[in-house]
CSV table of C-alpha atoms in Angstrom, one decimal:
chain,number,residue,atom,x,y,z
R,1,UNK,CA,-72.7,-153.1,19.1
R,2,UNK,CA,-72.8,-153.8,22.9
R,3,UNK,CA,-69.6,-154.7,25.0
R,4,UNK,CA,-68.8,-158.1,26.2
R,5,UNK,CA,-67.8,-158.6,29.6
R,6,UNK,CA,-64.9,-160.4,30.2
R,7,UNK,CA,-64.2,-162.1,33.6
R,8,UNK,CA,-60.5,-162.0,34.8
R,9,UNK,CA,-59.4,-165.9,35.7
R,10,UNK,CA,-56.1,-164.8,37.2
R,11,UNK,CA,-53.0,-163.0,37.5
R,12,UNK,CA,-49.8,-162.3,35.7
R,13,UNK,CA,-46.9,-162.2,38.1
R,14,UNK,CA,-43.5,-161.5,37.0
R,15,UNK,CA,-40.4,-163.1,38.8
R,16,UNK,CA,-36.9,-161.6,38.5
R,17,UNK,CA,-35.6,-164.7,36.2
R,18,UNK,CA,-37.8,-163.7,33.8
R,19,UNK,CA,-40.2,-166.3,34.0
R,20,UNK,CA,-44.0,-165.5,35.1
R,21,UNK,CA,-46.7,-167.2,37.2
R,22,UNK,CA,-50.1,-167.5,35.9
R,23,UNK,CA,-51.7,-167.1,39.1
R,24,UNK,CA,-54.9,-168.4,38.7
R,25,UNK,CA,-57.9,-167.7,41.2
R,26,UNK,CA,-59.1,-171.0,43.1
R,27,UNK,CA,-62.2,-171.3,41.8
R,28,UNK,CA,-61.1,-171.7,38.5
R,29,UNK,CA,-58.7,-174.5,39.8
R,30,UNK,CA,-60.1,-177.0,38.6
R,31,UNK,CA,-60.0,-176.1,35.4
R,32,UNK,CA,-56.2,-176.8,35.1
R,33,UNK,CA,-56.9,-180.2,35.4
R,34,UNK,CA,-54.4,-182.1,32.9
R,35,UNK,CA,-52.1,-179.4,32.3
R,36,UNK,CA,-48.3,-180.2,32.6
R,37,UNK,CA,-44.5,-179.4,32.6
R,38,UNK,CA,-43.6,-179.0,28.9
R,39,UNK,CA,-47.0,-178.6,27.4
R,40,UNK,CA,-47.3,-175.8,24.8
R,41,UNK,CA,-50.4,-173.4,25.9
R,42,UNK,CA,-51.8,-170.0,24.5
R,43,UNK,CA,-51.9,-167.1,27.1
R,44,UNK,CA,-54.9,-164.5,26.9
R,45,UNK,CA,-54.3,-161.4,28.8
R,46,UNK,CA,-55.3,-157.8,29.3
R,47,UNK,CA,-52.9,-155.3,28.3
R,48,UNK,CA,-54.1,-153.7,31.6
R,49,UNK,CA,-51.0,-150.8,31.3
R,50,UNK,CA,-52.2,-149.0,28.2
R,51,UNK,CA,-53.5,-146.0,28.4
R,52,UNK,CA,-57.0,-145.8,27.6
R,53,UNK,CA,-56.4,-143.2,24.9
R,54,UNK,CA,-54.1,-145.5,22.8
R,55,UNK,CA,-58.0,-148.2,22.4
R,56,UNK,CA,-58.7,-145.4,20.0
R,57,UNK,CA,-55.5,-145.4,17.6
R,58,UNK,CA,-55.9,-147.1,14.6
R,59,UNK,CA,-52.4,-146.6,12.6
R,60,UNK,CA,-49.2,-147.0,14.4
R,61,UNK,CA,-46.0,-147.1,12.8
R,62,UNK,CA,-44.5,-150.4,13.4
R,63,UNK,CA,-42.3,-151.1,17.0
R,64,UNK,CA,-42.7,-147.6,17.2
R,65,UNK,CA,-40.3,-146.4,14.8
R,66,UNK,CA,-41.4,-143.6,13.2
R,67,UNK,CA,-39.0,-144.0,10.2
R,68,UNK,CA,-41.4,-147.2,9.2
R,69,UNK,CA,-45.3,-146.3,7.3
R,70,UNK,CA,-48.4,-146.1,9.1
R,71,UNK,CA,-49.5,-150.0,9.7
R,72,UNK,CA,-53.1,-150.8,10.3
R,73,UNK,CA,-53.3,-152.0,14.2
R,74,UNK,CA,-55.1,-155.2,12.6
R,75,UNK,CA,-51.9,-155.8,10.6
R,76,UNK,CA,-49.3,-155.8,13.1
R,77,UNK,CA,-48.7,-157.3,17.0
R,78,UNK,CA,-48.8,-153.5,18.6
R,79,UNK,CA,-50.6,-153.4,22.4
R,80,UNK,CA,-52.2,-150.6,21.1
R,81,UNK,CA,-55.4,-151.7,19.4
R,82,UNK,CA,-59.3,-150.9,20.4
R,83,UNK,CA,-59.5,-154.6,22.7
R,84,UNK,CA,-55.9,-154.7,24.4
R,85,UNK,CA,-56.2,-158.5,24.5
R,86,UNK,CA,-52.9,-160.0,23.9
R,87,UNK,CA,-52.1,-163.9,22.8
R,88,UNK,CA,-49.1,-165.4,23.4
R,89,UNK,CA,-48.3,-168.9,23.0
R,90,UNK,CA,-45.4,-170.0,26.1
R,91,UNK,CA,-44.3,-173.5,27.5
R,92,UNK,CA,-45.1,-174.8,30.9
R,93,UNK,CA,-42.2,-175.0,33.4
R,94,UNK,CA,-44.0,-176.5,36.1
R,95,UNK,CA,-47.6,-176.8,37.9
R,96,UNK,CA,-48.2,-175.7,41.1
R,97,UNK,CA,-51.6,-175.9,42.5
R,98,UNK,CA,-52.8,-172.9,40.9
R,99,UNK,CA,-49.8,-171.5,39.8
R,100,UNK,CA,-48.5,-172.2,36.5
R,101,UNK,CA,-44.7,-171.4,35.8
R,102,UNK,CA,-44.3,-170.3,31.9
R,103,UNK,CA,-41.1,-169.0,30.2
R,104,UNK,CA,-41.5,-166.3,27.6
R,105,UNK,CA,-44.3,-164.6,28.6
R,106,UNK,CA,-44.0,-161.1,27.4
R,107,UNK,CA,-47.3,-159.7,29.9
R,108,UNK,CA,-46.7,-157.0,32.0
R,109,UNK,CA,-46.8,-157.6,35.9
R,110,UNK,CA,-50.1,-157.8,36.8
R,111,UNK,CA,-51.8,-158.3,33.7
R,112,UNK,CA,-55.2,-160.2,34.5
R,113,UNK,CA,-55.4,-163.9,32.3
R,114,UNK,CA,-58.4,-164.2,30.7
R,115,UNK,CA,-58.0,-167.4,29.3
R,116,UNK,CA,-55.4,-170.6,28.7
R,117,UNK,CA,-55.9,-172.9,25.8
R,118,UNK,CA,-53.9,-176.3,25.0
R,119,UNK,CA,-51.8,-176.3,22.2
R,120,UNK,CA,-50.8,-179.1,19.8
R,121,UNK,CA,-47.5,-180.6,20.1
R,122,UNK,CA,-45.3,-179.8,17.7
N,1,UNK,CA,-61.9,-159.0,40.4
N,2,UNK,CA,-64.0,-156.6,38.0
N,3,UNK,CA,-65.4,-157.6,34.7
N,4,UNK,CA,-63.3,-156.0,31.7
N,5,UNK,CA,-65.3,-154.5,28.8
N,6,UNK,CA,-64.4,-155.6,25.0
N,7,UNK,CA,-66.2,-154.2,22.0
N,8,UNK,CA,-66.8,-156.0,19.1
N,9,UNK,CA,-65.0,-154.5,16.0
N,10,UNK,CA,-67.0,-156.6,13.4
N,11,UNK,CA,-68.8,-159.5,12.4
N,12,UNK,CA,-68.2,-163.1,11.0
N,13,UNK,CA,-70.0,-164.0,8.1
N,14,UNK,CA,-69.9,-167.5,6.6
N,15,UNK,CA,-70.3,-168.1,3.1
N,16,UNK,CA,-71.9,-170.8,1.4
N,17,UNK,CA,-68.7,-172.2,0.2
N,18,UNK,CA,-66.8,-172.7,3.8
N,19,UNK,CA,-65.1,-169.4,3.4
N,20,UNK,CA,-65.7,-166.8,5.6
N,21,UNK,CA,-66.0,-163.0,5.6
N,22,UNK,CA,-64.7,-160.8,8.8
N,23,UNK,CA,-67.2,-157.6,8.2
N,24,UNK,CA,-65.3,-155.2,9.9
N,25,UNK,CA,-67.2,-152.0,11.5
N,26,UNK,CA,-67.2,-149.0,9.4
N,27,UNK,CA,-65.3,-146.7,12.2
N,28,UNK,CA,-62.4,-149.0,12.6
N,29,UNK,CA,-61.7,-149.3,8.8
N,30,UNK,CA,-58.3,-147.8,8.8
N,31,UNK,CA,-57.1,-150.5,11.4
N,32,UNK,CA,-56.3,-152.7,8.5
N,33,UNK,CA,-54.3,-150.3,6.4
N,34,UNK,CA,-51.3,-153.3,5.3
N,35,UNK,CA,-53.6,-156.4,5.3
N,36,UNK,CA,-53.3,-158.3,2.0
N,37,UNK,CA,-54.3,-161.3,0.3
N,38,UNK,CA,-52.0,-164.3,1.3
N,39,UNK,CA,-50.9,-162.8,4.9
N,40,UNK,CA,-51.6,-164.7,8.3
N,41,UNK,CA,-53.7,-163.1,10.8
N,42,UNK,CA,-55.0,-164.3,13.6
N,43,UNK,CA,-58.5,-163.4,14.5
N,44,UNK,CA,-60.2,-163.1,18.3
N,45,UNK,CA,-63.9,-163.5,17.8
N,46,UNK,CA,-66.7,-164.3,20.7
N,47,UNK,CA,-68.3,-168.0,20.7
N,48,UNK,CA,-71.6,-166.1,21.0
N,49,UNK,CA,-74.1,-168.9,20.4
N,50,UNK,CA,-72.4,-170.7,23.7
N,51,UNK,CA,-74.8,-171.1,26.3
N,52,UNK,CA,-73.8,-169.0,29.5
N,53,UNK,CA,-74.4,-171.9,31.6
N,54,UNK,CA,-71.4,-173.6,29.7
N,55,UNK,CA,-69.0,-170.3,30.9
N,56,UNK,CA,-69.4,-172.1,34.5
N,57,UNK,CA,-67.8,-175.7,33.5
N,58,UNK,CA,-64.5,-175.9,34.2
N,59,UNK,CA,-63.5,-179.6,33.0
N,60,UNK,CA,-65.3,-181.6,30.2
N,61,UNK,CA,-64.5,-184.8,28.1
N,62,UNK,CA,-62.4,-183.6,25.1
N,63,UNK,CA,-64.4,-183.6,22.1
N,64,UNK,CA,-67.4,-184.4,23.9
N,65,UNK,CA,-66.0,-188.0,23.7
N,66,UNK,CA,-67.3,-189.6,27.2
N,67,UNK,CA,-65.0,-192.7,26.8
N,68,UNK,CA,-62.4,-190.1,27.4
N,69,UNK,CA,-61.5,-188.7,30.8
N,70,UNK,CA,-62.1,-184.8,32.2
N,71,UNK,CA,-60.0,-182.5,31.4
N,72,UNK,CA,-59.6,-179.1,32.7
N,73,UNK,CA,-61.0,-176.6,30.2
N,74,UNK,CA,-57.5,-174.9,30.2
N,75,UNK,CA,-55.6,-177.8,29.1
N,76,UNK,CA,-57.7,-178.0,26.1
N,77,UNK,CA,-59.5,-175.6,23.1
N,78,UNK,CA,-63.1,-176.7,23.6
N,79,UNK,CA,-65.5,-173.4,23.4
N,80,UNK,CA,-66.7,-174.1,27.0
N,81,UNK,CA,-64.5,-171.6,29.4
N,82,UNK,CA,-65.2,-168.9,31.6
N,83,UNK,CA,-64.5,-166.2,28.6
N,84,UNK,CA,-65.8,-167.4,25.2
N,85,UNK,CA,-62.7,-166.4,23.1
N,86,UNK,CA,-61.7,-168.1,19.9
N,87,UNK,CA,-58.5,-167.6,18.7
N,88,UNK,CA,-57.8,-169.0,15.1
N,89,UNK,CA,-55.2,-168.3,12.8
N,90,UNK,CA,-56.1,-168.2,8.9
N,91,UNK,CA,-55.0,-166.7,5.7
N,92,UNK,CA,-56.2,-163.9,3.8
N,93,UNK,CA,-57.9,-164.4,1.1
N,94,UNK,CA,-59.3,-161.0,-0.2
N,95,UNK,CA,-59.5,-157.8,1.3
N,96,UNK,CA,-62.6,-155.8,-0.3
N,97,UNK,CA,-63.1,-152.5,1.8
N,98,UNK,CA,-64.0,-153.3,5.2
N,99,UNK,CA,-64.4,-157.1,4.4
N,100,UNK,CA,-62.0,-159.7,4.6
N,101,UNK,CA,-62.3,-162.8,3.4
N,102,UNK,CA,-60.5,-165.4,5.0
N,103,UNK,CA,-60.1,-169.5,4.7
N,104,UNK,CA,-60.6,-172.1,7.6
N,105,UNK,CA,-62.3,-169.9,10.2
N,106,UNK,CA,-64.4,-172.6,12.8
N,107,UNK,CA,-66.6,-169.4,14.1
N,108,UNK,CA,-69.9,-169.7,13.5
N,109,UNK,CA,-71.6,-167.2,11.3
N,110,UNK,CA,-72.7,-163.7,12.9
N,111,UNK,CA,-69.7,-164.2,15.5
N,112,UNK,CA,-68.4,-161.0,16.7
N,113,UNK,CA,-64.8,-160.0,15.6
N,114,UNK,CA,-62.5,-158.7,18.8
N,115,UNK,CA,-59.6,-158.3,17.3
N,116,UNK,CA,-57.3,-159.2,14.5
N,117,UNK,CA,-53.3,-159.4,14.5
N,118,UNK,CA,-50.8,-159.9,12.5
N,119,UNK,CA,-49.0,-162.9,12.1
N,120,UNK,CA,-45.2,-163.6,10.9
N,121,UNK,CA,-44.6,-165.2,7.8
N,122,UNK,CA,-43.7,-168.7,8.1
C-alpha cells in the first residue's frame, strides 16, 4: 500500500508549568474558529522523538516492564507502533490567536499537531 | 514544514449488516497479539473518499446544516481538515486471524487502517 502524506498544522510547545501550546501555523488560523476555554478537544500529534527503528516493533512488553508478556502494539497505548501518531484528548485553558493553551498534554516538545477535533461535553 | 509519511496497516471492510471488519496486513499480524472480543480500541483510519479540495477548507457549517454558523474545522469532527484522520472508538467483536470485527465504525468501506490502540476499560 502507498504512504499518506500527512501535513503538520502546528507545533507542540512545552512550558515549564506543565501545560503546552498548540502552536498552530497562521494559515490554519482560521480554522480554530469557535474553539474556547474549557472545551474538551482531541490532540493528533507525531511522536516525532522515536527512533525510526522502534516503527518496526510489533510486541512490546507493557510500560516497558519486562516482567509483564509481550502485548501486541495494537493492544496497548506504547509510542512505539509502525505510524507514531498519538491521540490524546486535553481541556482548553485559554485561546490565544493561534495559540491554544491545553493542560495534560503528554507530547513531547516539539511534536508537530496534525490535527484537533471537538469533543462532546461530558 | 515537511509532509510526514504514514503507511496504512490495513483495510476497512463494511459488512452488510453495519458491522465492520479491520483487515489488517499480513506483515503486521503480530501487532495485535492481546486483542479480544469485548475490548475497546480505538482505530485511526484515512477518510480516503474525501475530495482533496475539501483538505483546503478550514471552517464549514456543522453538519452541513447552513442555518447554522461556520465553524472552524478544529472546533468540530466533520471529515473536512487539512489531514483526513478519523479517530473512532469501538468494541471488539471478534478477532479471526488478521481480521477484526468491530461494531459502530462510521468509516466507509475500503478505508485504510493507520493505527489501532488500546483503550482502558471503562
Amino acid at each position: 500500500m502507498l504512504p499518506l502524506a500527512v501535513e503538520p498544522i502546528g507545533t507542540v510547545r512545552r512550558r515549564a508549568d506543565g501545560s503546552s501550546v498548540l502552536e498552530v501555523r497562521e494559515e490554519f488560523q482560521e480554522g480554530l474558529l469557535g474553539i474556547a476555554p474549557g472545551d474538551r478537544i482531541q490532540v493528533l500529534y507525531w511522536m516525532h522523538k522515536l527512533n525510526p527503528q522502534a516503527r518496526r516493533r510489533l510486541q512490546v512488553h507493557p510500560r516497558g516492564d519486562t516482567s509483564r508478556p509481550l502485548a501486541g502494539v495494537f493492544s496497548v497505548r506504547s509510542p512505539m507502533r509502525p505510524n507514531p501518531i498519538g491521540v490524546s484528548s486535553v481541556q482548553v485553558q485559554a485561546v490565544e490567536g493561534n495559540r491554544i493553551v491545553v493542560a495534560g498534554l503528554d507530547a513531547l516538545d516539539g511534536s508537530p499537531v496534525l490535527d484537533i477535533k471537538g469533543l462532546p461535553d461530558r
